[in-house]
GROMACS .gro file of C-alpha atoms in nm:
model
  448
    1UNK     CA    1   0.952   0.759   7.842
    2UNK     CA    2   1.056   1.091   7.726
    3UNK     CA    3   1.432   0.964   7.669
    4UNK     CA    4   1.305   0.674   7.486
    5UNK     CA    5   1.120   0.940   7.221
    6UNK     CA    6   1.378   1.154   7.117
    7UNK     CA    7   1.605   0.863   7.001
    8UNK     CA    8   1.307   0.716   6.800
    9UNK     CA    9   1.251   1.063   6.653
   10UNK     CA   10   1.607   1.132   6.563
   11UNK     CA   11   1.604   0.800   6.376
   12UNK     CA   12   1.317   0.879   6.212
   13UNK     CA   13   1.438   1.204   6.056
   14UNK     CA   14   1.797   1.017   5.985
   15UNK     CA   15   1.618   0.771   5.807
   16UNK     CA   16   1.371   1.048   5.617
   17UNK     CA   17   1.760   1.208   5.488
   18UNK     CA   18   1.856   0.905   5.379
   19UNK     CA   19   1.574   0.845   5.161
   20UNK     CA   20   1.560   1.196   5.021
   21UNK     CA   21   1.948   1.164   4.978
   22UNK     CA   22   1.904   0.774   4.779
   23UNK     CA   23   1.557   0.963   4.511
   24UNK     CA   24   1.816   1.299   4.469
   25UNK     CA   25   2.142   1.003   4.370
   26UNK     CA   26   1.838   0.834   4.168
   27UNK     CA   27   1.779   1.133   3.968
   28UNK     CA   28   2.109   1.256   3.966
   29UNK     CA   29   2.211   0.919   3.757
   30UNK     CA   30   1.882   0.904   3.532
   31UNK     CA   31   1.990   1.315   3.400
   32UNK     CA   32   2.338   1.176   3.351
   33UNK     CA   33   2.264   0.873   3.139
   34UNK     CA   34   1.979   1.165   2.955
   35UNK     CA   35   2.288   1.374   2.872
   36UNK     CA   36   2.478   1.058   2.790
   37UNK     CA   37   2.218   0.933   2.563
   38UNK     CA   38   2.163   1.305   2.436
   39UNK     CA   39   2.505   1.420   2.354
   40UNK     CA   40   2.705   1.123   2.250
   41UNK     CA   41   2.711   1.201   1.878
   42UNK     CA   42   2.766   1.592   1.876
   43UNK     CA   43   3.119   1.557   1.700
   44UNK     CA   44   3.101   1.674   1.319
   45UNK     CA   45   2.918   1.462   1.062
   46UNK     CA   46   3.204   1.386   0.831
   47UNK     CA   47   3.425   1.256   1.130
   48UNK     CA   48   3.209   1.010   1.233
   49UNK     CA   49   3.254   0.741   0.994
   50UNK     CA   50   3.646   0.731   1.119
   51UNK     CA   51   3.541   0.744   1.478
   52UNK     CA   52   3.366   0.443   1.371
   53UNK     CA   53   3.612   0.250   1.281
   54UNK     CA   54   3.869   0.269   1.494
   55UNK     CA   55   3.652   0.231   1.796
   56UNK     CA   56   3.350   0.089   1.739
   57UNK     CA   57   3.258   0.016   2.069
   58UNK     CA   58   3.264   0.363   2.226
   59UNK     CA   59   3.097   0.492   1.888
   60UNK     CA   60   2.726   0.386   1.966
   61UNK     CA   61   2.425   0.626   2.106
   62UNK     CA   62   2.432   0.640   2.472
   63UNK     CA   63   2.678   0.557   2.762
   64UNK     CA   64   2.520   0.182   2.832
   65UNK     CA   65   2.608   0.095   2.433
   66UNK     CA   66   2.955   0.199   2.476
   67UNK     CA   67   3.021  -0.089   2.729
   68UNK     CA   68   2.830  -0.296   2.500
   69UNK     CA   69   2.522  -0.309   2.673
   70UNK     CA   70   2.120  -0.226   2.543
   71UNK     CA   71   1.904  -0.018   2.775
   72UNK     CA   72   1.554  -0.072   2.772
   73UNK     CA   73   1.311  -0.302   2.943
   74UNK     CA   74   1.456  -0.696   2.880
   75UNK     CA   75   1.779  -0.578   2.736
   76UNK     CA   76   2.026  -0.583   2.989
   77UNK     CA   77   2.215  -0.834   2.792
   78UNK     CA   78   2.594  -0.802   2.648
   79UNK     CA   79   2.572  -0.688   2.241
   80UNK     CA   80   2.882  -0.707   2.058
   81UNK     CA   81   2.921  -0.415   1.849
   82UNK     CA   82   3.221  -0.490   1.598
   83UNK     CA   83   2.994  -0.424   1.312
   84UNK     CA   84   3.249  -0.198   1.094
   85UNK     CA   85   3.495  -0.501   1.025
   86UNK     CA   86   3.215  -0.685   0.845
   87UNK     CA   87   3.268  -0.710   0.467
   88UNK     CA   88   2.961  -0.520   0.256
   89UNK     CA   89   2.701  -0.757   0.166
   90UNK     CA   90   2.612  -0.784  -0.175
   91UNK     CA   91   2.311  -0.568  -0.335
   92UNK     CA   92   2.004  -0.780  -0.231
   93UNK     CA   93   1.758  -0.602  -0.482
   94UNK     CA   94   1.880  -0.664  -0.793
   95UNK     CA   95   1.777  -1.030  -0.923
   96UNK     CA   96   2.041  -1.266  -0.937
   97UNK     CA   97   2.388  -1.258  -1.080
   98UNK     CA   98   2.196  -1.304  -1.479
   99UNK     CA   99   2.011  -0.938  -1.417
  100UNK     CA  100   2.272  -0.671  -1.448
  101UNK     CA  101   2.164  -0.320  -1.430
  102UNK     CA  102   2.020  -0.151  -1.691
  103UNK     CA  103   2.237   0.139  -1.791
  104UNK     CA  104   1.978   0.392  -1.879
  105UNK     CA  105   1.867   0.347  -1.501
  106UNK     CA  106   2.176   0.347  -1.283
  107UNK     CA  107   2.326   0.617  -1.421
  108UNK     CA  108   2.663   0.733  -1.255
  109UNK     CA  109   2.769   0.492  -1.031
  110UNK     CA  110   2.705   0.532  -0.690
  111UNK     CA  111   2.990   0.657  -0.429
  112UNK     CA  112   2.975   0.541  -0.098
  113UNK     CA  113   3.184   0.534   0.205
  114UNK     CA  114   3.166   0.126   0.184
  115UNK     CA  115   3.366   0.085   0.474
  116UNK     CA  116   3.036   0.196   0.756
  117UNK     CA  117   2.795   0.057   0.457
  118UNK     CA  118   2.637  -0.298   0.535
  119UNK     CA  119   2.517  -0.329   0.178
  120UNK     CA  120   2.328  -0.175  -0.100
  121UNK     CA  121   1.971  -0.218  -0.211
  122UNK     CA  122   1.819  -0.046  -0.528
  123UNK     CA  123   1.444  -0.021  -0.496
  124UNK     CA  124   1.262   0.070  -0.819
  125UNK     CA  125   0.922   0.257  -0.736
  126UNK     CA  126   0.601   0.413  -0.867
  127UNK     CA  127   0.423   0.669  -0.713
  128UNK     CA  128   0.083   0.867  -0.751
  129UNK     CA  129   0.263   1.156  -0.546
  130UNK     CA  130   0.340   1.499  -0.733
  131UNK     CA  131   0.654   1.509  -0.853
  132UNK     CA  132   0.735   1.846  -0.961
  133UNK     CA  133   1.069   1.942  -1.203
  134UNK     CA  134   1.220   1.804  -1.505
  135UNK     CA  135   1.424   1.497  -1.596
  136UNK     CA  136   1.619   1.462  -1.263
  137UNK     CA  137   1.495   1.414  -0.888
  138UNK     CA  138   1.544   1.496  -0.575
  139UNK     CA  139   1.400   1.407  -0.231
  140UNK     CA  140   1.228   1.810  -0.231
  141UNK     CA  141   1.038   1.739  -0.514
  142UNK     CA  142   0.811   1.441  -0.408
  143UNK     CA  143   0.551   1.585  -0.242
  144UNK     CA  144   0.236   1.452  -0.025
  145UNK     CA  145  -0.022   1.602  -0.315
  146UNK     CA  146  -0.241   1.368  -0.554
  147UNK     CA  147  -0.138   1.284  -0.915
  148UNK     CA  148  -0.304   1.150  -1.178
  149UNK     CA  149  -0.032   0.937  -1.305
  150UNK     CA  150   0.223   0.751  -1.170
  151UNK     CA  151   0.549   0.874  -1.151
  152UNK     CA  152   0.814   0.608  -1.210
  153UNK     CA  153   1.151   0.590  -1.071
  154UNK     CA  154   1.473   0.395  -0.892
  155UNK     CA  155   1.633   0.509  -0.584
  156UNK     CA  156   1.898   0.315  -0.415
  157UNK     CA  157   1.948   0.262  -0.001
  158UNK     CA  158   2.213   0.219   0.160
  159UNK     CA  159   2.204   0.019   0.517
  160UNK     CA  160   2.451   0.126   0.747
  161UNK     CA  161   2.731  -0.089   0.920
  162UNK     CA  162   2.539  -0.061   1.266
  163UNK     CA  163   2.180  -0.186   1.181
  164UNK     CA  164   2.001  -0.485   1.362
  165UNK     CA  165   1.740  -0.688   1.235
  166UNK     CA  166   1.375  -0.560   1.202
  167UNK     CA  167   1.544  -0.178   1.288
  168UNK     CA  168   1.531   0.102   1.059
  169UNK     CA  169   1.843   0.311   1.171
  170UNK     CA  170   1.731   0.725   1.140
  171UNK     CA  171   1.821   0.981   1.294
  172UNK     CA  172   1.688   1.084   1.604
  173UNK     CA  173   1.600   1.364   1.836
  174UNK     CA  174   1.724   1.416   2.165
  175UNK     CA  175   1.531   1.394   2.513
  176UNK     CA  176   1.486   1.796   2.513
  177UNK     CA  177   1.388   1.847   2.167
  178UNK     CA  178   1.694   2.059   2.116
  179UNK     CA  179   1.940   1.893   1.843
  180UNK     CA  180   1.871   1.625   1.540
  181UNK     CA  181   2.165   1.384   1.485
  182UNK     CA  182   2.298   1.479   1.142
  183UNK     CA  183   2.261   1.167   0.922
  184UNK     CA  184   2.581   0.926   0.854
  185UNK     CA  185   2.630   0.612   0.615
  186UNK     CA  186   2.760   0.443   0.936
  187UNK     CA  187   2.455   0.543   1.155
  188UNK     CA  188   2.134   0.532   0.887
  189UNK     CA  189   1.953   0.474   0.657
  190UNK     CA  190   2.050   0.700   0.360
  191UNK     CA  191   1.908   0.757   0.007
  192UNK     CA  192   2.244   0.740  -0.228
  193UNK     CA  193   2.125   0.791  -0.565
  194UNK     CA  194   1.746   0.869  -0.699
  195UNK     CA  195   1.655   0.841  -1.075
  196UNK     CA  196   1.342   0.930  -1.277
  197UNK     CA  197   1.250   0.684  -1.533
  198UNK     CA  198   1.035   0.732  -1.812
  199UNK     CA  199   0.757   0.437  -1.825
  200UNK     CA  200   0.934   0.263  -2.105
  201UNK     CA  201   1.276   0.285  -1.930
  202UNK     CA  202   1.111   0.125  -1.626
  203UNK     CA  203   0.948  -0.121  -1.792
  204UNK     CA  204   1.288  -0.192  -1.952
  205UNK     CA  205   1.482  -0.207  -1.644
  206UNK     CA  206   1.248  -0.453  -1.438
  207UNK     CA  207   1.236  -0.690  -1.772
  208UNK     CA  208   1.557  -0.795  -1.690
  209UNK     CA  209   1.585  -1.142  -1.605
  210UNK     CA  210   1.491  -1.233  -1.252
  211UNK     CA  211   1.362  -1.469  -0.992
  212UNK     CA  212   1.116  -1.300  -0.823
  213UNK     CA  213   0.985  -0.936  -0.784
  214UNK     CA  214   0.845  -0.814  -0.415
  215UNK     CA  215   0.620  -0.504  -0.405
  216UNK     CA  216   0.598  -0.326  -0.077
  217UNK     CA  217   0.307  -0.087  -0.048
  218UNK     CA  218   0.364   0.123   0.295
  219UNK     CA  219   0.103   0.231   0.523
  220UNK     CA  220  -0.060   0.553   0.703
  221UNK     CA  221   0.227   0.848   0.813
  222UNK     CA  222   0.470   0.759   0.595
  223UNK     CA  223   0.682   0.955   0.408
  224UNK     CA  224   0.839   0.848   0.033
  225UNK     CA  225   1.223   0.816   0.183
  226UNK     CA  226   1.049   0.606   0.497
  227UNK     CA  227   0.854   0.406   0.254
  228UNK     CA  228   1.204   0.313   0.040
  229UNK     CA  229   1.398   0.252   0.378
  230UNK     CA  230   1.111  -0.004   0.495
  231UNK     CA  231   1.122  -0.176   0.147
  232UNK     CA  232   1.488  -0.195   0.176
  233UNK     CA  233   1.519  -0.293   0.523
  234UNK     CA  234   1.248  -0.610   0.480
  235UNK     CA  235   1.468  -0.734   0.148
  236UNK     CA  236   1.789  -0.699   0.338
  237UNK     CA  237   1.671  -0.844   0.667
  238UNK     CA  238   1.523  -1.172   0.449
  239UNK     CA  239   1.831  -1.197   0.241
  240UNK     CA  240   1.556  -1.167   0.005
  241UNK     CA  241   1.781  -1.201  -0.393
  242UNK     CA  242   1.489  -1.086  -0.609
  243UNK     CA  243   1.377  -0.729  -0.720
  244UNK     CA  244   1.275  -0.508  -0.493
  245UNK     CA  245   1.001  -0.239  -0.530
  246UNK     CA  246   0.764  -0.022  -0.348
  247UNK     CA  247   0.445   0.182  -0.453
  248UNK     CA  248   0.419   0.490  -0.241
  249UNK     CA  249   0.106   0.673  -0.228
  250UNK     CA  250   0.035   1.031  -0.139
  251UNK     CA  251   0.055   0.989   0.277
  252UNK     CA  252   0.112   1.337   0.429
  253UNK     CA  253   0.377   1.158   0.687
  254UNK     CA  254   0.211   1.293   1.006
  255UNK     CA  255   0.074   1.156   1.300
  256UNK     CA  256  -0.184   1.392   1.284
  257UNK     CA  257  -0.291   1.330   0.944
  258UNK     CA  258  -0.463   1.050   0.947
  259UNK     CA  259  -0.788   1.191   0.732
  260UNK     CA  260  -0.539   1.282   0.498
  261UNK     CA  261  -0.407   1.003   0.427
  262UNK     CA  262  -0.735   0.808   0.443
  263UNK     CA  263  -0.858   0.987   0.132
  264UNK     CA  264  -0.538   0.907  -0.035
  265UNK     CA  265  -0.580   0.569   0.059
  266UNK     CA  266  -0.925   0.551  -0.125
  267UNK     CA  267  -0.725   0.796  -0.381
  268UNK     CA  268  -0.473   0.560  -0.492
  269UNK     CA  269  -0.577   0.235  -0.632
  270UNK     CA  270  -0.581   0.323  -1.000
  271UNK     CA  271  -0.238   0.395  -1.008
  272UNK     CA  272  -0.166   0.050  -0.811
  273UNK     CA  273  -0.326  -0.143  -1.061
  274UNK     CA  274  -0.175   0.035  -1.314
  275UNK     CA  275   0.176  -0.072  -1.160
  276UNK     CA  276   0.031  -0.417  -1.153
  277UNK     CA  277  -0.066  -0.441  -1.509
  278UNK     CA  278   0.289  -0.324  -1.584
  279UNK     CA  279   0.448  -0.561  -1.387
  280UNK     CA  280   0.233  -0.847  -1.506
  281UNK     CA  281   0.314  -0.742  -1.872
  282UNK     CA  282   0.676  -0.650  -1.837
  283UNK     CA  283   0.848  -0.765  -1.524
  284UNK     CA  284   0.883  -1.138  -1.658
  285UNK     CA  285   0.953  -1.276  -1.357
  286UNK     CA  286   0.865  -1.623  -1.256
  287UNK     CA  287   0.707  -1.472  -0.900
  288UNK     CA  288   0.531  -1.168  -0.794
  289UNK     CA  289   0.448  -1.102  -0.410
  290UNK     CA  290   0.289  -0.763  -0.258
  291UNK     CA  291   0.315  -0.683   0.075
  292UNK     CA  292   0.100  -0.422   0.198
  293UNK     CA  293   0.079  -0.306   0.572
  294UNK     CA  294  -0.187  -0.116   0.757
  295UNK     CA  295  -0.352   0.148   0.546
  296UNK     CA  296  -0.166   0.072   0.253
  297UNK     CA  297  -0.414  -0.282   0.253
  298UNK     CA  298  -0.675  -0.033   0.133
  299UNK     CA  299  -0.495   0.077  -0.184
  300UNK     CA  300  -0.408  -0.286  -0.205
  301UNK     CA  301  -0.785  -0.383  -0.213
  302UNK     CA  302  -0.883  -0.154  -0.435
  303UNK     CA  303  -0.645  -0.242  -0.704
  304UNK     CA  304  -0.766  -0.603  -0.672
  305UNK     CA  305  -1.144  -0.485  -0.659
  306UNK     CA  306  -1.047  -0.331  -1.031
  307UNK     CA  307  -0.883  -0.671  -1.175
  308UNK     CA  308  -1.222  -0.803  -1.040
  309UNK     CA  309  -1.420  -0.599  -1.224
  310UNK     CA  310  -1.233  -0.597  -1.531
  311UNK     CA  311  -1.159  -0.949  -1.524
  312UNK     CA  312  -0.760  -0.830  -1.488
  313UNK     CA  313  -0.528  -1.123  -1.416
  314UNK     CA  314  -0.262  -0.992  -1.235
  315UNK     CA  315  -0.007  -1.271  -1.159
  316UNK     CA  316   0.031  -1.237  -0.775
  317UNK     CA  317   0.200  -1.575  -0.624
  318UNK     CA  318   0.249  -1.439  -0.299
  319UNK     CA  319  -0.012  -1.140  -0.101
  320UNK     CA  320   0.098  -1.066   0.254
  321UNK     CA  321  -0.097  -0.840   0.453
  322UNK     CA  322   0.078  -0.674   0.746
  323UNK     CA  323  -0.141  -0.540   1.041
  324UNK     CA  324  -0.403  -0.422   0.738
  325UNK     CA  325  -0.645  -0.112   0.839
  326UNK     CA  326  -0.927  -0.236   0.642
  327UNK     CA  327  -1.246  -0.215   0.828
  328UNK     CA  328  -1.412  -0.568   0.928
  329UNK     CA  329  -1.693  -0.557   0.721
  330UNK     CA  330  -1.563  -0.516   0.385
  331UNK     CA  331  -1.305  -0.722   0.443
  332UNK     CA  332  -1.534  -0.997   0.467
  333UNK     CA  333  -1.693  -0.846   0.152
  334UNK     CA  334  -1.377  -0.851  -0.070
  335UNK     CA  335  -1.271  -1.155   0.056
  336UNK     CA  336  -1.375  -1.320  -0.264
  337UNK     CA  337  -1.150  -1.079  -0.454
  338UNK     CA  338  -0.862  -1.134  -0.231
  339UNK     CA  339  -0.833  -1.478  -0.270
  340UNK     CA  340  -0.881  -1.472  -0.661
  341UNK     CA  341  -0.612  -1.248  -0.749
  342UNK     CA  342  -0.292  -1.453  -0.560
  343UNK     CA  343  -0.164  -1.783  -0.521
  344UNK     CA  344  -0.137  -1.778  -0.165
  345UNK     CA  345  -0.235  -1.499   0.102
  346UNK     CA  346  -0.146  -1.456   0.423
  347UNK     CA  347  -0.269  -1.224   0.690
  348UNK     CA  348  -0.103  -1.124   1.023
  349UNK     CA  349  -0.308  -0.957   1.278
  350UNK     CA  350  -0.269  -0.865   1.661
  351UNK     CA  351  -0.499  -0.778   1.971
  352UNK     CA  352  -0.220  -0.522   2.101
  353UNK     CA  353  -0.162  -0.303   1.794
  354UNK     CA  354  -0.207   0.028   1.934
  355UNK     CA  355  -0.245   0.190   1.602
  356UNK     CA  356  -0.548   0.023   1.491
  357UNK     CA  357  -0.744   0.045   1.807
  358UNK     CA  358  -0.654   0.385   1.732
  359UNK     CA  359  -0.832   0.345   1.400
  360UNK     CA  360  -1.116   0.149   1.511
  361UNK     CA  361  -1.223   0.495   1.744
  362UNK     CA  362  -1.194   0.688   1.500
  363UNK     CA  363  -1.400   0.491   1.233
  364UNK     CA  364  -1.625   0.374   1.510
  365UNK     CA  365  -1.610   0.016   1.353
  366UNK     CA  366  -1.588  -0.296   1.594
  367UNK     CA  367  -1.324  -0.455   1.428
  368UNK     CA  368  -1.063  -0.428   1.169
  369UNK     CA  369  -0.924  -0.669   0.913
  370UNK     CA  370  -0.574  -0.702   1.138
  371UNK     CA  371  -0.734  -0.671   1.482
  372UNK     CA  372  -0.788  -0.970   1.712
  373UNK     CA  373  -1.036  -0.935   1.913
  374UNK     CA  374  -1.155  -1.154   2.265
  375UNK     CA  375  -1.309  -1.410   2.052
  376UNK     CA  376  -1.011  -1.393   1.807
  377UNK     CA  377  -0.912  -1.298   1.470
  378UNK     CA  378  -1.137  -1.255   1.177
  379UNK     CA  379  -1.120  -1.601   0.961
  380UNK     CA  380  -1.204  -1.617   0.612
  381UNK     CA  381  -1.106  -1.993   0.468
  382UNK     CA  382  -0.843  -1.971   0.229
  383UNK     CA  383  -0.658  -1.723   0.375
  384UNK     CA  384  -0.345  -1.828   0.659
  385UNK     CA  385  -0.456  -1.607   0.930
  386UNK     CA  386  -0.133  -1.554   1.219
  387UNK     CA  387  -0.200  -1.407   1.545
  388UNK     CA  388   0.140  -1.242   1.590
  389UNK     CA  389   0.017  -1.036   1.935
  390UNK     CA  390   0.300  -1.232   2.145
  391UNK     CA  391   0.556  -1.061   1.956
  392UNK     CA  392   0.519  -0.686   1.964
  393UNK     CA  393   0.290  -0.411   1.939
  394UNK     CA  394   0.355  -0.306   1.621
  395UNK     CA  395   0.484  -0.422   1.264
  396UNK     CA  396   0.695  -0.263   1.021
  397UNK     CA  397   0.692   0.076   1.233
  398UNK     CA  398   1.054   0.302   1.179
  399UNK     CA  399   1.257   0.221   1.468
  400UNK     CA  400   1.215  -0.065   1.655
  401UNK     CA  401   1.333  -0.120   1.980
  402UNK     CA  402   1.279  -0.452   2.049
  403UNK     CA  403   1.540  -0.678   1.815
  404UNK     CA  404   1.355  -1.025   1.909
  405UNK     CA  405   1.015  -0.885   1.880
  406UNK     CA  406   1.046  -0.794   1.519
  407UNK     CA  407   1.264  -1.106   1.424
  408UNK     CA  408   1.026  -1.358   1.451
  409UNK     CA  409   0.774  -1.208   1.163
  410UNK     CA  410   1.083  -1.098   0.975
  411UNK     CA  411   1.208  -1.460   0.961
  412UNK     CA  412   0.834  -1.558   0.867
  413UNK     CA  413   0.755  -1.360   0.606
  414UNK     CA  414   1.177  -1.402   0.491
  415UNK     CA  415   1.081  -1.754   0.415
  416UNK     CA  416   0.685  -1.677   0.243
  417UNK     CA  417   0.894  -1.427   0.028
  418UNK     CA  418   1.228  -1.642  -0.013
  419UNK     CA  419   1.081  -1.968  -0.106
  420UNK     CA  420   1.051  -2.078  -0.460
  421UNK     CA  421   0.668  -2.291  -0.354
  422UNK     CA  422   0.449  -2.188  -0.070
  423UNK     CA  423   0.450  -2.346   0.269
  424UNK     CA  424   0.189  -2.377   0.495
  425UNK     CA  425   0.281  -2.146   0.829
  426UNK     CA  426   0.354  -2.449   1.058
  427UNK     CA  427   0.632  -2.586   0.761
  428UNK     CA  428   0.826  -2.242   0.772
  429UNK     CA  429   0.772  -2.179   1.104
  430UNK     CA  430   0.697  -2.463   1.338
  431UNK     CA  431   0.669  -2.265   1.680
  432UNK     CA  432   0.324  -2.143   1.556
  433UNK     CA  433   0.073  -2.311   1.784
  434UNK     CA  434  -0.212  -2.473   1.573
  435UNK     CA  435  -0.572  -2.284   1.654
  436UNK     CA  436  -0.831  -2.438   1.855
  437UNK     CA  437  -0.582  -2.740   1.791
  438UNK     CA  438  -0.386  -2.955   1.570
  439UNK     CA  439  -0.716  -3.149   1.443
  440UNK     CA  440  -0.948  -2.798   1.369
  441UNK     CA  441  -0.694  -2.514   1.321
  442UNK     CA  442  -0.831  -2.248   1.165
  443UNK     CA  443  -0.534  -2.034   1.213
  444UNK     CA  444  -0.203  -1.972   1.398
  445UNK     CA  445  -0.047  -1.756   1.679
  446UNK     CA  446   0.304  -1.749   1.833
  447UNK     CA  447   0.287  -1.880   2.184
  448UNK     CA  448   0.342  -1.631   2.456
   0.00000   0.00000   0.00000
């Protein structure tokens, strides 16, 4: 019996090694592919474009993308990467081909390493933050403070050769905390050129003949640069031809600072309908559509509770609400207003946004305008509600990871925004399931 043991023991502890030996291999390979993802950019900035070029396949962030391959849960699938040899796209932002620029608001022309560029977009924008200096701007001088008056301006993005749909390309930090990737045409996002217009000279520049105009108003931790990229990225991503602008409140750009920003929220609305007037009275264009997401739906519903009460028509064809933190209740109480001052509105909401379940502790409030909850979303007739919680966490957040999660609102909203009538949700997109059913739907959701 004793013989029999010691075998069975001696197994055992061979078999123990081997284990021990297959976790150390494990985490042996997880620290190389860290340092792989980590250090695959570290050459110098102004090489990298060239690197680009010539071997665009072993140019992208970790060792899995240089064999053409996405890590991350559901995207072990083969990406082709052969983005340099595109051709530029076109600027999206300006109008059609009867708007050329206005020449007291381009300024010099804008220099660009076009072969890493994917295309150009020029977003004009007013803001209520503190802009301190003189006559010219810079990124430094737009602060997170509270202004009286807007502050009105152009700045123009460029989109670099690498970017995927629903993505906004900046740079990153590594694993460790150690290095920030220094930015490149090729790689991000970038701010090329950023003029300060007088009111007059921007309510000369948008009169230019156009098609439509879209208004992006950004939501909670954003900063102004974020704010232009997101505008840029949503007009690129819909091959969206009309003029692009954003109105960028006074959010501190902090996770942290959500109070902050709050108060600017309830801050900002006179200088949004302010905007609005201006556009209404000088931007003759044939369609005007705002698109406000998450706390940014607050300033938007403020403006709008001012046209109410001043009997201000504003002209909105097209209001798209994006994941709006707007508490329940007065939601249902402006819901009057809301559908007064557009043509059309639409509201997408979702049971796994993470950010305002986040909001709804905080405020202690049981529901929020873009929250679905077990019994569903909050319906107000009149207004195309979409359940869009099969599709991704969160919407219009800075770096996406998931290409197909963000896609399918992108392609959405591309046609509300792209489209010169309105169609009803199950015309531009017929994979949205009918709610309770085809006979009674009172709204929409994409099936899981």
């Amino acid at each position: 019996m004793v013989m029999l043991v010691l075998p069975i023991r001696g197994s055992n502890r061979l078999h123990r090694l081997g284990q021990a030996f297959q976790q150390l291999r494990t985490v042996l390979i997880v620290l190389f592919c860290a340092l792989a993802t980590g250090c695959a950019h570290q050459g110098p900035a102004s090489q990298q474009a060239n690197r680009h070029i010539q071997k665009a396949p072993q140019k992208h962030e970790s060792a899995f993308k240089k064999y053409g391959y996405r890590y991350g849960p559901g995207y072990y699938h083969h990406v082709r990467h052969y983005h340099a040899y595109r051709p530029l796209r076109q600027t999206t932002g300006e109008a059609s081909e009867e708007a050329p620029p206005d020449k007291r608001s381009t300024g010099a022309e804008v220099v660009v390493n076009r072969p890493v560029i994917k295309g150009l977009v020029p977003v004009y924008f007013a803001t209520n933050r503190v802009v301190t200096g003189g006559s010219g701007l810079e990124l430094t001088q737009i602060s997170y403070s509270r202004a009286a008056t807007n502050t009105f301006g152009r700045v123009t993005v460029s989109i670099p050769i690498v970017h995927k749909m629903g993505e906004v390309e900046t740079p990153k930090t590594s694993w460790f905390g150690m290095r920030k990737e220094a930015e490149a045409d090729g790689k991000h996002f970038r701010i090329q050129k950023l003029d300060r217009l007088s009111r007059e000279d921007f309510a000369s520049a948008i009169a230019n003949p156009a098609d439509s105009l879209m208004l992006f108003v950004h939501g909670y931790n954003v900063a102004f640069s974020d704010a232009a990229f997101k505008a840029a990225q949503i007009a690129f991503d819909a091959n969206y031809k009309g003029r692009v602008m954003m109105y960028s409140w006074p959010s501190k750009g902090g996770v942290k600072d959500y109070d902050y920003d709050r108060e600017s929220a309830l801050y900002a609305p006179d200088g949004l309908f302010d905007l609005l007037q201006l556009i209404k009275s000088a931007g003759k264009v044939s369609r005007i559509i705002v698109i406000a997401h998450s706390l940014g739906s607050e300033v938007v519903l403020g403006a709008l509770q001012q046209a109410a009460l001043s009997q201000t028509a504003l002209g909105i064809t097209e209001l798209i609400f994006a994941a709006p933190d707007v508490d329940r209740d007065i939601y249902l109480q402006r819901a009057s207003q809301i559908k007064a001052a557009a043509g059309a509105v639409t509201l997408y909401a979702s049971s796994t946004d993470l950010a305002l379940l986040a909001s709804m502790e905080k405020a202690q409030s049981t529901s929020r305008m873009g929250f679905v909850t077990k019994s569903g979303p909050t319906l107000v007739p009149g207004i195309e509600t979409v359940d869009v919680s099969a599709v991704g966490s969160e919407m219009f957040a800075l770096n996406h990871s998931t290409y197909s999660t963000s896609r399918a609102v992108l392609d959405d909203i591309g046609r509300i925004i792209s489209s010169s009538t309105h169609l009803k949700p199950p015309q531009r997109t017929p994979t949205l399931r009918s709610m309770p059913d085809d006979s009674n739907t009172t709204y929409w959701m994409y099936p899981y």
